[in-house]
Short mmCIF file of C-alpha atoms (C1' of nucleotides) in Angstrom, two decimals:
data_model
loop_
_atom_site.label_atom_id
_atom_site.label_comp_id
_atom_site.label_asym_id
_atom_site.label_seq_id
_atom_site.Cartn_x
_atom_site.Cartn_y
_atom_site.Cartn_z
CA MET W 1 96.23 158.49 17.29
CA SER W 2 95.74 156.44 14.11
CA GLY W 3 91.96 156.40 13.52
CA LYS W 4 88.62 157.10 15.05
CA GLN W 5 87.25 154.57 17.54
CA THR W 6 83.64 153.76 17.89
CA ASN W 7 81.41 151.97 20.28
CA LEU W 8 80.34 148.58 19.17
CA LEU W 9 76.87 148.19 17.78
CA GLN W 10 75.15 145.75 19.88
CA GLY W 11 75.28 142.40 18.10
CA THR W 12 78.60 142.83 16.32
CA LEU W 13 80.79 141.75 19.19
CA ASP W 14 79.87 138.06 18.78
CA LEU W 15 80.60 138.21 15.19
CA LEU W 16 83.98 139.68 15.70
CA ILE W 17 84.87 137.14 18.30
CA LEU W 18 83.75 134.36 16.04
CA LYS W 19 85.84 135.73 13.20
CA ALA W 20 88.83 136.12 15.31
CA LEU W 21 88.63 132.61 16.51
CA ALA W 22 88.04 131.30 12.97
CA LEU W 23 91.61 132.70 12.09
CA GLU W 24 93.25 130.97 14.99
CA GLN W 25 92.66 129.76 18.41
CA MET W 26 93.42 132.33 21.14
CA HIS W 27 93.19 133.31 24.75
CA GLY W 28 90.81 136.15 25.78
CA LEU W 29 93.09 139.24 25.48
CA GLY W 30 94.62 137.89 22.41
CA ILE W 31 91.07 137.90 20.97
CA SER W 32 90.78 141.61 22.14
CA ASN W 33 94.05 142.63 20.38
CA ARG W 34 93.15 140.61 17.30
CA ILE W 35 89.83 142.55 17.04
CA ALA W 36 91.62 145.82 17.39
CA GLN W 37 94.10 144.64 14.63
CA ILE W 38 91.55 143.43 12.05
CA THR W 39 89.16 146.47 12.58
CA ARG W 40 92.29 148.68 12.18
CA GLY W 41 91.67 150.24 15.60
CA THR W 42 88.17 151.10 15.18
CA PHE W 43 86.87 148.70 17.83
CA VAL W 44 88.69 148.41 21.16
CA VAL W 45 87.04 145.76 23.23
CA LYS W 46 87.64 146.23 26.97
CA PRO W 47 87.72 143.19 29.32
CA GLY W 48 84.35 144.11 30.84
CA SER W 49 82.77 143.57 27.55
CA LEU W 50 84.91 140.63 26.32
CA PHE W 51 84.75 138.05 29.11
CA PRO W 52 80.95 138.27 29.64
CA ALA W 53 80.63 137.70 25.99
CA LEU W 54 83.17 134.78 25.87
CA HIS W 55 81.30 133.04 28.77
CA ARG W 56 77.97 133.66 27.22
CA MET W 57 79.12 132.17 23.79
CA GLU W 58 80.76 129.21 25.66
CA GLU W 59 77.50 128.65 27.45
CA ALA W 60 75.77 128.72 24.09
CA GLY W 61 78.06 126.02 22.79
CA TRP W 62 79.91 128.01 20.29
CA LEU W 63 83.23 128.01 21.95
CA ALA W 64 85.35 125.54 23.92
CA SER W 65 88.03 126.68 26.21
CA SER W 66 91.08 125.10 28.08
CA TRP W 67 93.61 126.53 30.34
CA GLY W 68 97.02 126.73 29.11
CA GLU W 69 99.99 129.09 29.17
CA SER W 70 100.34 132.48 27.15
CA GLU W 71 103.14 133.59 25.09
CA ASN W 72 104.14 135.71 28.19
CA ASN W 73 104.33 132.77 30.62
CA ARG W 74 100.92 133.59 32.19
CA ARG W 75 97.94 131.40 32.75
CA ALA W 76 95.59 131.92 30.06
CA LYS W 77 92.30 130.52 29.04
CA TYR W 78 92.30 129.45 25.32
CA TYR W 79 89.24 129.46 23.39
CA LYS W 80 88.42 127.74 20.05
CA LEU W 81 85.35 127.41 17.69
CA THR W 82 83.13 124.32 18.12
CA ALA W 83 81.29 122.78 15.14
CA ALA W 84 78.35 124.92 16.21
CA GLY W 85 80.47 127.90 16.54
CA ARG W 86 81.57 127.64 12.95
CA ARG W 87 78.01 127.39 11.75
CA GLN W 88 77.04 130.37 13.97
CA PHE W 89 79.87 132.29 12.26
CA GLU W 90 78.48 131.58 8.87
CA THR W 91 74.92 132.52 10.03
CA GLU W 92 76.07 135.84 11.75
CA TRP W 93 78.20 136.75 8.88
CA ARG W 94 75.30 136.25 6.27
CA GLN W 95 73.10 138.38 8.54
CA TRP W 96 75.77 141.00 8.71
CA LYS W 97 75.79 141.09 4.84
CA THR W 98 72.03 141.37 4.85
CA ILE W 99 72.05 144.21 7.18
CA ALA W 100 74.87 146.09 5.54
CA LEU W 101 73.22 145.79 2.23
CA ALA W 102 69.83 147.21 3.68
CA MET W 103 71.57 150.05 5.48
CA ARG W 104 73.19 150.93 2.22
CA SER W 105 70.06 150.75 0.35
CA ALA W 106 68.35 152.93 2.96
CA LEU W 107 71.05 155.49 3.16
CA ASP W 108 71.45 155.76 -0.61
CA ALA W 109 67.58 156.28 -1.06
CA GLN W 110 66.39 159.66 -2.18
CA MET L 1 57.57 136.77 0.80
CA SER L 2 60.05 138.96 -0.85
CA GLY L 3 63.25 138.98 1.10
CA LYS L 4 64.66 137.87 4.51
CA GLN L 5 63.78 140.13 7.55
CA THR L 6 66.26 140.65 10.33
CA ASN L 7 66.02 142.20 13.65
CA LEU L 8 67.47 145.58 13.93
CA LEU L 9 71.01 146.04 15.36
CA GLN L 10 70.64 148.14 18.51
CA GLY L 11 71.79 151.55 17.32
CA THR L 12 70.65 151.43 13.81
CA LEU L 13 67.10 152.39 14.31
CA ASP L 14 67.86 156.09 15.08
CA LEU L 15 69.70 156.47 11.87
CA LEU L 16 66.96 154.93 9.88
CA ILE L 17 64.33 157.22 11.39
CA LEU L 18 66.58 160.29 10.79
CA LYS L 19 67.08 159.21 7.07
CA ALA L 20 63.26 158.65 6.53
CA LEU L 21 62.58 162.11 7.85
CA ALA L 22 65.38 163.71 6.03
CA LEU L 23 63.60 162.58 2.78
CA GLU L 24 60.20 163.92 3.98
CA GLN L 25 58.27 164.84 7.10
CA MET L 26 55.91 162.03 8.04
CA HIS L 27 53.83 160.60 10.75
CA GLY L 28 54.88 157.64 12.88
CA LEU L 29 53.34 154.68 10.84
CA GLY L 30 54.56 156.51 7.72
CA ILE L 31 58.07 156.41 9.06
CA SER L 32 57.78 152.81 9.67
CA ASN L 33 56.45 151.95 6.16
CA ARG L 34 59.14 154.10 4.68
CA ILE L 35 61.80 152.41 6.53
CA ALA L 36 60.45 148.97 5.26
CA GLN L 37 60.42 150.54 1.61
CA ILE L 38 64.02 151.94 1.72
CA THR L 39 65.50 148.73 3.36
CA ARG L 40 63.69 146.58 0.76
CA GLY L 41 61.63 144.89 3.49
CA THR L 42 64.72 143.93 5.53
CA PHE L 43 63.58 145.89 8.39
CA VAL L 44 60.20 145.96 9.74
CA VAL L 45 59.85 148.26 12.76
CA LYS L 46 56.85 147.62 14.84
CA PRO L 47 54.98 150.14 16.93
CA GLY L 48 56.51 149.04 20.21
CA SER L 49 59.94 149.82 18.89
CA LEU L 50 59.07 152.88 16.98
CA PHE L 51 57.07 155.09 19.22
CA PRO L 52 59.48 154.90 22.23
CA ALA L 53 62.33 155.84 19.70
CA LEU L 54 60.36 158.76 18.39
CA HIS L 55 59.66 160.07 21.88
CA ARG L 56 63.24 159.52 22.90
CA MET L 57 64.60 161.38 19.78
CA GLU L 58 62.02 164.30 20.30
CA GLU L 59 63.20 164.52 23.91
CA ALA L 60 66.74 164.73 22.53
CA GLY L 61 65.79 167.67 20.26
CA TRP L 62 66.29 166.04 17.11
CA LEU L 63 62.61 165.75 16.15
CA ALA L 64 59.80 168.19 16.34
CA SER L 65 56.14 166.99 16.05
CA SER L 66 52.79 168.50 15.37
CA TRP L 67 49.21 166.79 15.25
CA GLY L 68 47.72 166.76 11.93
CA GLU L 69 45.56 164.51 9.74
CA SER L 70 46.84 161.43 7.84
CA GLU L 71 46.11 160.67 4.22
CA ASN L 72 43.37 158.26 5.66
CA ASN L 73 41.55 160.90 7.75
CA ARG L 74 43.03 159.78 11.04
CA ARG L 75 44.58 161.86 13.75
CA ALA L 76 48.31 161.52 13.25
CA LYS L 77 51.43 163.17 14.66
CA TYR L 78 53.81 164.51 12.22
CA TYR L 79 57.46 164.49 12.88
CA LYS L 80 60.23 166.52 11.22
CA LEU L 81 64.04 167.01 11.68
CA THR L 82 65.19 169.94 13.69
CA ALA L 83 68.52 171.59 12.95
CA ALA L 84 70.07 169.50 15.40
CA GLY L 85 68.56 166.46 13.98
CA ARG L 86 70.03 167.09 10.55
CA ARG L 87 73.47 167.42 12.27
CA GLN L 88 72.81 164.27 14.22
CA PHE L 89 71.90 162.45 11.11
CA GLU L 90 75.35 163.47 9.47
CA THR L 91 77.08 162.28 12.58
CA GLU L 92 75.41 158.91 12.75
CA TRP L 93 75.82 158.41 8.98
CA ARG L 94 79.60 158.98 9.38
CA GLN L 95 79.76 156.60 12.33
CA TRP L 96 77.84 153.96 10.35
CA LYS L 97 80.25 154.34 7.53
CA THR L 98 83.07 153.94 9.94
CA ILE L 99 81.60 150.80 11.52
CA ALA L 100 80.70 149.22 8.04
CA LEU L 101 84.15 149.69 6.97
CA ALA L 102 85.70 148.30 10.09
CA MET L 103 83.48 145.25 9.84
CA ARG L 104 84.36 144.76 6.28
CA SER L 105 87.98 144.91 6.98
CA ALA L 106 87.50 142.51 10.00
CA LEU L 107 85.49 139.89 7.98
CA ASP L 108 87.92 140.10 5.03
CA ALA L 109 90.96 139.44 7.19
CA GLN L 110 92.72 136.12 6.83
"C1'" DC O 1 26.20 148.59 15.05
"C1'" DC O 2 29.80 145.62 14.29
"C1'" DG O 3 34.23 144.37 12.64
"C1'" DC O 4 38.16 146.18 10.21
"C1'" DT O 5 41.97 149.21 9.68
"C1'" DC O 6 44.84 153.07 10.99
"C1'" DA O 7 47.34 155.52 14.41
"C1'" DT O 8 49.44 156.02 18.85
"C1'" DA O 9 50.78 154.60 23.34
"C1'" DT O 10 52.89 152.03 27.36
"C1'" DA O 11 54.34 148.33 30.43
"C1'" DG O 12 57.55 144.83 31.28
"C1'" DA O 13 61.11 141.88 29.89
"C1'" DA O 14 65.33 140.46 27.51
"C1'" DT O 15 69.64 141.46 25.73
"C1'" DT O 16 73.87 143.56 25.36
"C1'" DC O 17 77.33 146.57 26.30
"C1'" DC O 18 79.96 149.96 29.45
"C1'" DT O 19 82.30 151.56 33.72
"C1'" DA O 20 84.59 150.29 37.34
"C1'" DT O 21 86.85 147.36 40.34
"C1'" DA O 22 89.42 143.38 41.90
"C1'" DG O 23 92.75 139.74 42.21
"C1'" DA O 24 96.41 136.57 40.98
"C1'" DA O 25 100.77 135.65 39.09
"C1'" DG O 26 105.14 136.73 36.41
"C1'" DC O 27 108.78 139.84 35.55
"C1'" DG O 28 112.49 143.16 36.36
"C1'" DT O 29 115.16 145.56 39.40
"C1'" DA O 30 117.19 147.75 43.33
"C1'" DT R 1 113.07 140.41 49.35
"C1'" DA R 2 110.34 144.01 48.19
"C1'" DC R 3 108.16 146.84 45.03
"C1'" DG R 4 106.00 148.31 41.08
"C1'" DC R 5 104.55 147.12 36.37
"C1'" DT R 6 102.30 144.24 33.10
"C1'" DT R 7 99.33 140.27 31.86
"C1'" DC R 8 95.33 137.78 32.26
"C1'" DT R 9 90.79 136.72 33.94
"C1'" DA R 10 86.64 137.92 36.57
"C1'" DT R 11 82.44 140.22 38.20
"C1'" DA R 12 78.91 143.71 39.90
"C1'" DG R 13 76.06 147.28 38.69
"C1'" DG R 14 74.10 150.09 35.66
"C1'" DA R 15 72.60 152.24 31.17
"C1'" DA R 16 70.60 151.92 26.93
"C1'" DT R 17 67.95 149.89 23.30
"C1'" DT R 18 64.63 146.72 21.26
"C1'" DC R 19 61.17 143.12 21.63
"C1'" DT R 20 56.51 141.14 22.85
"C1'" DA R 21 52.11 142.02 24.31
"C1'" DT R 22 48.36 144.67 25.15
"C1'" DA R 23 45.45 149.04 25.11
"C1'" DT R 24 42.82 152.78 23.39
"C1'" DG R 25 40.32 155.80 20.03
"C1'" DA R 26 38.51 157.02 15.79
"C1'" DG R 27 37.09 156.58 11.01
"C1'" DC R 28 35.12 153.39 7.32
"C1'" DG R 29 32.21 149.97 5.08
"C1'" DG R 30 28.35 146.93 5.21
#
DNA sequence: CCGCTCATATAGAATTCCTATAGAAGCGTA
DNA sequence: TACGCTTCTATAGGAATTCTATATGAGCGG
């Protein structure tokens, strides 16, 4: 085992998905793998969390999907960011920075 | 208005309460004010979020309460950390560091 | 006595995530 | 062809936490 895994904080999954898709368009399981990679194994998103989130985000207009073929010759649904999705990514990133700063300030207090 | 406020991320409220009480024992609204102070106004915890959390945490054995009198001559319930509460604080603090590190790693990825 | 503030409390809803399960389709191999 | 394994998507049901809104009581000031 490489590192410790934790559960997601509610609200961070969207940001991680948006980040993954900002790097490259991908299918669902690809996103999951990418999140594990960029968080160095800290977050492991299982299908039961991932797919509802993808559907929700597509519904919100942040993602667009199309069926294609995976690198393993499987039927796979590819997602990419819409313009609104890129804006959402920037917004959530900014919010995360605000939160992280506030938590740091709080936890350093004495 | 000083800074931007955000909603809490689910899971951060406990840690903020534990931190506030690690600094000093306080009554409910005092905790709320202290959280606003140490997060520089970023998090403003309203009674409907605070009191259920306090009850839940006391139920979990992390807090102990006793009725007293506030600095404004009001009947107030004072909370302090139990030994288990101090352990929980350390645990959640460590978890937060792990999460913040993973998020930073993810958001810096390219 | 009336309104304001302080302090606690709860109901009900909304959101998000987790566990568990399912199914279809390709791949390797015997 | 039959079988198991992996890949990929999907959903149901539940658990946990936070938000909005409302309520109550008691002290304080005019």
